Amino acid sequence: ELGNHRHFMHKEIFDQPQAVIDTLQGRITDKEVITEAFGFQAAELFDQIKQVQIVACGTSYHAGLVAKYWLEDIIRLPCQVEVASEYRYRNPVLQDHTLVVSLSQSGETADTLAALQLIKQRAQQLDFKHIASLCICNVAESSLTRESDMTFLTHAGPEIGVASTKAFTTQLVALALLMMVLGKRHKTLSVKREAAIVAGLKKLPGLIQNALTHEAAIQQLANSFADKHNALFLGRGTMYPIALEGALKLKEISYIHAEAYPAGELKHGPLALVDEMIPVVAIAPHDDLLEKLKSNLQEVNARGGQMIVFEDEASNIQSDGSFKVLKTTSNVGRITAPITFNIPLQLLAYHVALIRGTDVDQPRNLAKSVTVE
Ligand code: M6R
């Protein structure tokens, strides 16, 4: 099953272009997203909702955070995202007219399932008539799909490595499609914008493929992490959840302590960590926030942090030699950017783990599916 790959994680990283193709298959036309991809009840259920509540854990939670930026910015639909283990125990306020989206690779995560069950139970007690549940999941016959009104299957194929890679990528594809369907139903997405996003999604397998060709350069960069104890990941906008995901991957499989921050928060604390011993990974697409990010990065550089910047062809960050810049993609769009920029971070974590000789597919203390609290 591994083919030429040493580990499942490596195989699954390289499966991603195909996983995206398979997840889009039958869900879009040339210019449009197909509403029924979310089930025959989707139009009716989506029309009744006024907000979205996402519940998930770990990497799936990070996918939810990206979706919040998309839903609120592009289609102006309020969206809350919460780690399921917090949601279920904090006595949250549930409002009617909410679409509850559970995100899960396995469909068996105990906290995510319990959060969904809690919402359904509350909705019944409060006699809410317009709570709809959608599960975005990679396993067809799972506990979460059984509990949900609608299911959208990510067609990532089996994910064996404990560190989630292709499941995350396909969850983001699913969430982009969801955003478009909701925007169509609520008339907040123009035909033109929809066609542009569909065109971007069609380019995605190629963009991922291209990002994967930078593996050798990323492997080089990984050397500078081998003897480190800490790392910092920075991004702004949708790149902030991607930074969180990059840090989680590094923690899980290389056992290096990594933290992610929105770059604008640097001065509010984490800048104190920066010295010559800390690698700082920054994600720098050419977008509206690039100039802001650049000034954040100057602060890091001035304090001697070992900065590594992932950029696209248009970002054009000039290094004076004191830090490294790697162009891992062409100029990417609002939806394709977070998905594409995540790829080098997966490869980075993988190669750091290889150098450190850890068990990549079965990291210590972790299980693939967390079916107990
Ligand atoms: O199966 P799920 O997506 O519900 O799993 C959620 C988390 O346990 C999972 O994403 C975990 O964080 C991964 N090991 C991350 O790589």
Coordinates of C-alpha atoms and ligand atoms in Angstrom, one line a residue:
E1 CA 0.0 0.0 0.0
L2 CA 2.9 2.3 0.7
G3 CA 4.2 2.2 -2.9
N4 CA 7.5 4.2 -3.0
H5 CA 6.8 6.0 0.2
R6 CA 8.6 5.3 3.5
H7 CA 5.6 6.3 5.6
F8 CA 1.8 6.6 5.3
M9 CA 2.1 10.3 6.1
H10 CA 4.3 10.9 3.1
K11 CA 2.1 8.9 0.9
E12 CA -1.0 10.8 2.1
I13 CA 0.7 14.1 1.6
F14 CA 1.3 13.1 -2.0
D15 CA -2.2 11.7 -2.4
Q16 CA -3.6 15.2 -2.0
P17 CA -4.0 16.3 -5.6
Q18 CA -6.0 13.1 -6.3
A19 CA -8.0 13.5 -3.1
V20 CA -9.0 17.0 -4.1
I21 CA -10.1 15.7 -7.6
D22 CA -12.1 13.0 -6.0
T23 CA -13.8 15.3 -3.5
L24 CA -14.8 17.8 -6.2
Q25 CA -16.0 15.0 -8.5
G26 CA -19.7 15.3 -9.1
R27 CA -20.0 18.3 -6.8
I28 CA -19.3 21.1 -9.3
T29 CA -20.2 21.8 -12.9
D30 CA -18.1 24.1 -15.1
K31 CA -19.1 27.3 -13.3
E32 CA -21.3 26.2 -10.4
V33 CA -21.4 24.2 -7.2
I34 CA -24.2 21.6 -7.0
T35 CA -26.5 22.3 -4.0
E36 CA -27.6 18.7 -3.9
A37 CA -24.1 17.6 -3.2
F38 CA -25.1 18.3 0.4
G39 CA -28.2 16.1 0.1
F40 CA -31.7 16.4 -1.3
Q41 CA -32.8 18.4 1.7
A42 CA -30.0 20.9 1.5
A43 CA -31.8 23.8 -0.2
E44 CA -34.7 23.7 2.2
L45 CA -32.5 23.3 5.4
F46 CA -30.0 25.9 4.3
D47 CA -32.7 28.5 3.6
Q48 CA -33.8 28.4 7.2
I49 CA -30.5 29.2 8.8
K50 CA -29.1 32.5 9.8
Q51 CA -25.7 31.4 11.2
V52 CA -23.3 28.5 11.4
Q53 CA -21.8 26.8 14.4
I54 CA -18.8 24.5 13.7
V55 CA -17.6 21.9 16.2
A56 CA -14.5 19.8 15.8
C57 CA -11.2 18.8 17.4
G58 CA -7.5 19.1 16.4
T59 CA -6.8 19.5 12.7
S60 CA -10.5 19.4 11.9
Y61 CA -11.0 22.4 14.2
H62 CA -8.3 24.2 12.2
A63 CA -10.3 23.6 9.0
G64 CA -13.3 25.1 10.8
L65 CA -11.3 28.2 11.6
V66 CA -10.4 28.8 8.0
A67 CA -14.1 28.4 7.0
K68 CA -15.1 31.1 9.5
Y69 CA -13.0 33.6 7.6
W70 CA -14.6 32.5 4.3
L71 CA -18.2 32.4 5.5
E72 CA -18.1 35.8 7.2
D73 CA -15.9 37.6 4.6
I74 CA -17.3 36.2 1.4
I75 CA -21.0 35.5 2.0
R76 CA -21.5 37.5 5.2
L77 CA -22.9 34.7 7.2
P78 CA -22.1 34.7 11.0
C79 CA -20.0 31.7 11.9
Q80 CA -18.7 30.4 15.3
V81 CA -16.1 27.7 15.6
E82 CA -15.4 25.9 18.8
V83 CA -13.3 23.0 20.0
A84 CA -15.9 20.3 20.7
S85 CA -14.6 19.4 24.2
E86 CA -15.1 23.0 25.3
Y87 CA -18.4 23.5 23.6
R88 CA -20.0 20.5 25.2
Y89 CA -19.1 21.5 28.8
R90 CA -19.5 25.2 28.9
N91 CA -23.3 25.5 28.8
P92 CA -23.3 27.4 25.4
V93 CA -26.2 29.5 24.2
L94 CA -27.9 27.8 21.3
Q95 CA -30.0 30.0 18.9
D96 CA -32.6 28.7 16.5
H97 CA -31.9 29.0 12.8
T98 CA -28.4 27.5 13.2
L99 CA -26.6 25.2 10.9
V100 CA -24.4 22.9 13.0
V101 CA -21.4 21.6 11.1
S102 CA -19.4 18.8 12.6
L103 CA -16.0 18.2 11.0
S104 CA -14.2 15.0 11.5
Q105 CA -12.0 12.7 9.5
S106 CA -13.0 9.6 11.4
G107 CA -16.6 10.4 12.3
E108 CA -15.9 8.8 15.7
T109 CA -14.3 11.5 17.8
A110 CA -16.1 11.3 21.1
D111 CA -16.1 15.0 22.0
T112 CA -17.4 16.1 18.5
L113 CA -20.1 13.5 18.7
A114 CA -21.1 14.6 22.2
A115 CA -21.2 18.2 21.2
L116 CA -23.5 17.4 18.3
Q117 CA -25.7 15.3 20.6
L118 CA -25.9 18.1 23.1
I119 CA -27.0 20.6 20.4
K120 CA -29.7 18.2 19.2
Q121 CA -31.0 17.6 22.7
R122 CA -31.0 21.3 23.6
A123 CA -32.9 22.1 20.3
Q124 CA -35.5 19.6 21.3
Q125 CA -35.9 21.0 24.8
L126 CA -36.2 24.5 23.5
D127 CA -38.5 23.5 20.8
F128 CA -36.3 25.0 18.1
K129 CA -37.6 24.0 14.6
H130 CA -34.7 25.3 12.5
I131 CA -31.6 23.6 13.7
A132 CA -30.0 21.6 10.9
S133 CA -26.9 19.4 11.2
L134 CA -24.3 18.7 8.6
C135 CA -21.4 16.4 9.0
I136 CA -18.3 16.7 6.9
C137 CA -16.6 13.4 7.3
N138 CA -14.2 11.0 5.6
V139 CA -15.9 7.8 6.8
A140 CA -19.4 7.0 5.3
E141 CA -20.8 4.7 8.0
S142 CA -19.7 6.5 11.2
S143 CA -21.3 7.7 14.4
L144 CA -21.3 11.3 13.3
T145 CA -22.9 10.7 9.9
R146 CA -25.7 8.7 11.6
E147 CA -26.4 11.6 14.0
S148 CA -26.6 14.2 11.2
D149 CA -29.4 15.5 8.9
M150 CA -26.9 15.8 6.1
T151 CA -23.6 14.3 5.3
F152 CA -20.9 15.5 2.9
L153 CA -18.2 12.9 2.4
T154 CA -14.7 14.0 1.8
H155 CA -13.3 11.5 -0.7
A156 CA -9.7 11.5 0.7
G157 CA -9.5 7.7 0.9
P158 CA -8.3 6.0 4.1
E159 CA -6.0 8.1 6.2
I160 CA -3.6 5.9 8.2
G161 CA -1.0 8.3 9.5
V162 CA -2.0 9.7 12.9
A163 CA -1.1 13.2 11.7
S164 CA -4.0 14.3 9.5
T165 CA -3.0 15.7 6.1
K166 CA -5.3 14.8 3.2
A167 CA -8.3 14.8 5.4
F168 CA -7.7 18.4 6.3
T169 CA -7.2 19.5 2.7
T170 CA -10.4 17.8 1.5
Q171 CA -12.3 19.3 4.5
L172 CA -11.3 22.7 3.3
V173 CA -12.5 21.8 -0.2
A174 CA -15.8 20.7 1.3
L175 CA -16.1 23.9 3.3
A176 CA -15.4 26.0 0.3
L177 CA -18.3 24.2 -1.5
L178 CA -20.5 24.7 1.5
M179 CA -19.7 28.4 1.6
M180 CA -20.7 28.7 -2.1
V181 CA -24.0 26.8 -1.6
L182 CA -24.9 28.9 1.4
G183 CA -24.0 32.0 -0.5
K184 CA -26.2 31.0 -3.5
R185 CA -29.2 30.2 -1.2
H186 CA -28.8 33.4 0.7
K187 CA -28.1 35.4 -2.4
T188 CA -24.8 36.8 -1.1
L189 CA -22.6 35.2 -3.7
S190 CA -22.6 36.5 -7.2
V191 CA -22.6 34.2 -10.2
K192 CA -19.3 35.7 -11.2
R193 CA -17.6 35.1 -7.9
E194 CA -19.0 31.6 -7.8
A195 CA -17.5 30.9 -11.2
A196 CA -14.2 32.3 -10.1
I197 CA -14.0 30.2 -7.0
V198 CA -15.0 27.0 -9.0
A199 CA -12.2 27.9 -11.5
G200 CA -9.8 28.2 -8.6
L201 CA -10.8 24.9 -7.1
K202 CA -10.2 23.2 -10.5
K203 CA -6.7 24.6 -10.4
L204 CA -6.1 23.3 -6.9
P205 CA -4.8 19.8 -7.7
G206 CA -2.1 21.4 -10.0
L207 CA -1.2 24.0 -7.3
I208 CA -0.8 21.3 -4.7
Q209 CA 1.3 19.2 -7.2
N210 CA 3.5 22.2 -7.7
A211 CA 3.9 22.9 -4.0
L212 CA 5.0 19.2 -3.6
T213 CA 7.9 19.7 -6.1
H214 CA 9.6 21.9 -3.4
E215 CA 10.2 18.9 -1.2
A216 CA 14.0 18.9 -1.6
A217 CA 14.3 22.6 -0.6
I218 CA 12.0 22.0 2.4
Q219 CA 14.1 19.0 3.4
Q220 CA 17.1 21.3 3.5
L221 CA 15.3 23.8 5.7
A222 CA 14.3 21.0 8.1
N223 CA 17.9 20.6 9.1
S224 CA 17.8 23.8 11.0
F225 CA 15.0 22.4 13.3
A226 CA 16.8 19.3 14.2
D227 CA 18.4 20.6 17.4
K228 CA 15.7 23.1 18.4
H229 CA 13.3 22.9 21.3
N230 CA 10.8 25.5 20.2
A231 CA 9.4 27.0 17.0
L232 CA 7.0 29.8 16.3
F233 CA 4.5 29.9 13.3
L234 CA 3.0 33.2 12.1
G235 CA 0.3 34.1 9.7
R236 CA -2.5 36.6 9.3
G237 CA -6.1 36.1 8.1
T238 CA -6.7 32.5 6.9
M239 CA -3.0 31.9 7.3
Y240 CA -3.4 32.1 11.0
P241 CA -5.3 28.8 11.2
I242 CA -2.8 27.4 8.7
A243 CA 0.0 28.5 11.1
L244 CA -1.9 26.7 13.9
E245 CA -2.1 23.6 11.8
G246 CA 1.6 23.8 10.8
A247 CA 2.6 24.0 14.5
L248 CA 0.3 21.1 15.4
K249 CA 1.9 18.9 12.7
L250 CA 5.4 19.8 14.0
K251 CA 4.5 19.1 17.6
E252 CA 2.7 15.8 16.9
I253 CA 5.4 14.1 14.9
S254 CA 8.7 15.8 15.8
Y255 CA 8.0 16.5 19.5
I256 CA 9.3 20.0 19.1
H257 CA 7.3 22.5 21.0
A258 CA 5.6 24.8 18.5
E259 CA 3.2 27.7 18.9
A260 CA 1.3 29.6 16.3
Y261 CA 0.2 33.2 16.6
P262 CA -1.6 35.7 14.4
A263 CA 1.4 37.9 13.4
G264 CA -0.4 41.0 14.7
E265 CA -0.2 39.5 18.2
L266 CA 3.6 39.4 18.3
K267 CA 4.0 42.5 20.3
H268 CA 1.4 41.4 22.8
G269 CA 3.7 38.7 24.2
P270 CA 5.3 36.1 21.9
L271 CA 8.0 38.5 20.7
A272 CA 9.7 37.9 24.1
L273 CA 10.4 34.4 23.0
V274 CA 12.4 35.4 19.9
D275 CA 16.1 35.0 20.0
E276 CA 18.8 33.3 17.7
M277 CA 17.7 29.9 18.9
I278 CA 14.1 30.0 17.7
P279 CA 13.0 29.2 14.2
V280 CA 10.1 31.4 13.1
V281 CA 8.0 30.2 10.2
A282 CA 6.0 32.8 8.5
I283 CA 3.3 32.3 5.8
A284 CA 3.3 35.2 3.4
P285 CA 0.9 35.1 0.5
H286 CA 0.5 38.1 -1.7
D287 CA -2.8 39.4 -0.2
D288 CA -4.2 42.5 1.5
L289 CA -2.4 41.7 4.7
L290 CA 1.1 41.3 3.2
E291 CA 2.4 44.8 4.1
K292 CA 1.2 44.3 7.7
L293 CA 2.9 40.9 7.9
K294 CA 6.1 42.3 6.5
S295 CA 6.4 44.8 9.3
N296 CA 5.7 42.1 11.8
L297 CA 8.5 40.1 10.3
Q298 CA 10.9 42.9 10.5
E299 CA 10.4 42.9 14.3
V300 CA 11.3 39.2 14.3
N301 CA 14.3 39.6 12.1
A302 CA 15.6 42.6 14.2
R303 CA 15.7 40.3 17.2
G304 CA 17.7 37.6 15.5
G305 CA 15.0 35.0 15.1
Q306 CA 15.8 32.3 12.5
M307 CA 13.1 33.3 10.1
I308 CA 11.8 31.1 7.3
V309 CA 9.2 32.7 5.0
F310 CA 7.0 30.7 2.7
E311 CA 5.7 33.1 -0.1
D312 CA 4.1 33.0 -3.5
E313 CA 5.4 34.4 -6.8
A314 CA 3.9 37.8 -6.2
S315 CA 4.8 38.3 -2.6
N316 CA 8.3 39.3 -3.5
I317 CA 9.9 39.4 0.0
Q318 CA 13.5 40.5 -0.2
S319 CA 15.9 38.8 2.1
D320 CA 19.3 40.5 2.9
G321 CA 20.6 37.0 3.6
S322 CA 19.6 37.1 7.3
F323 CA 16.5 34.9 6.7
K324 CA 15.3 32.3 4.2
V325 CA 12.5 32.8 1.7
L326 CA 11.0 29.9 -0.2
K327 CA 8.5 30.5 -3.1
T328 CA 6.3 27.4 -2.9
T329 CA 3.5 28.5 -5.2
S330 CA 2.3 30.8 -7.9
N331 CA -0.1 33.6 -6.9
V332 CA -3.1 31.9 -5.2
G333 CA -6.7 33.1 -4.6
R334 CA -8.7 33.6 -1.4
I335 CA -9.8 29.9 -1.3
T336 CA -6.8 28.2 -2.8
A337 CA -4.2 30.1 -0.7
P338 CA -4.7 28.4 2.7
I339 CA -4.9 25.0 1.1
T340 CA -1.8 25.5 -1.0
F341 CA 0.3 27.1 1.8
N342 CA -0.4 24.2 4.1
I343 CA 1.5 21.8 1.9
P344 CA 5.0 23.0 2.6
L345 CA 4.2 23.0 6.4
Q346 CA 3.2 19.3 6.2
L347 CA 6.5 18.5 4.4
L348 CA 8.5 20.5 6.9
A349 CA 7.0 18.6 9.8
Y350 CA 7.6 15.3 8.0
H351 CA 11.2 16.0 7.3
V352 CA 12.0 17.4 10.7
A353 CA 10.5 14.2 12.2
L354 CA 12.6 12.1 9.8
I355 CA 15.8 13.8 10.9
R356 CA 14.9 13.4 14.6
G357 CA 14.1 9.7 14.0
T358 CA 10.6 9.8 15.6
D359 CA 7.8 7.4 14.7
V360 CA 6.1 9.5 12.0
D361 CA 3.0 7.4 11.5
Q362 CA 2.4 6.4 15.1
P363 CA 3.7 9.3 17.3
R364 CA 4.0 8.6 21.0
N365 CA 0.9 9.0 23.2
L366 CA -1.5 9.6 20.3
A367 CA -4.2 7.6 18.6
K368 CA -5.7 8.0 15.2
S369 CA -9.2 8.2 16.4
V370 CA -10.0 9.6 19.8
T371 CA -13.1 7.7 20.8
V372 CA -12.8 8.4 24.5
E373 CA -12.6 11.8 26.3
Ligands
M6R1 O1 -11.2 12.2 13.2 P1 -11.2 13.6 13.6 O2 -11.0 14.5 12.4 O3 -12.5 14.0 14.4 O4 -10.0 13.8 14.6 C1 -9.8 15.0 15.2 C2 -8.4 15.1 15.8 O5 -8.3 14.0 16.8 C3 -7.3 15.0 14.8 O6 -7.5 15.9 13.8 C4 -5.9 15.1 15.4 O7 -5.8 16.4 15.9 C5 -4.9 14.7 14.4 N1 -3.9 13.8 15.0 C6 -4.1 15.9 13.9 O8 -3.1 15.6 13.0

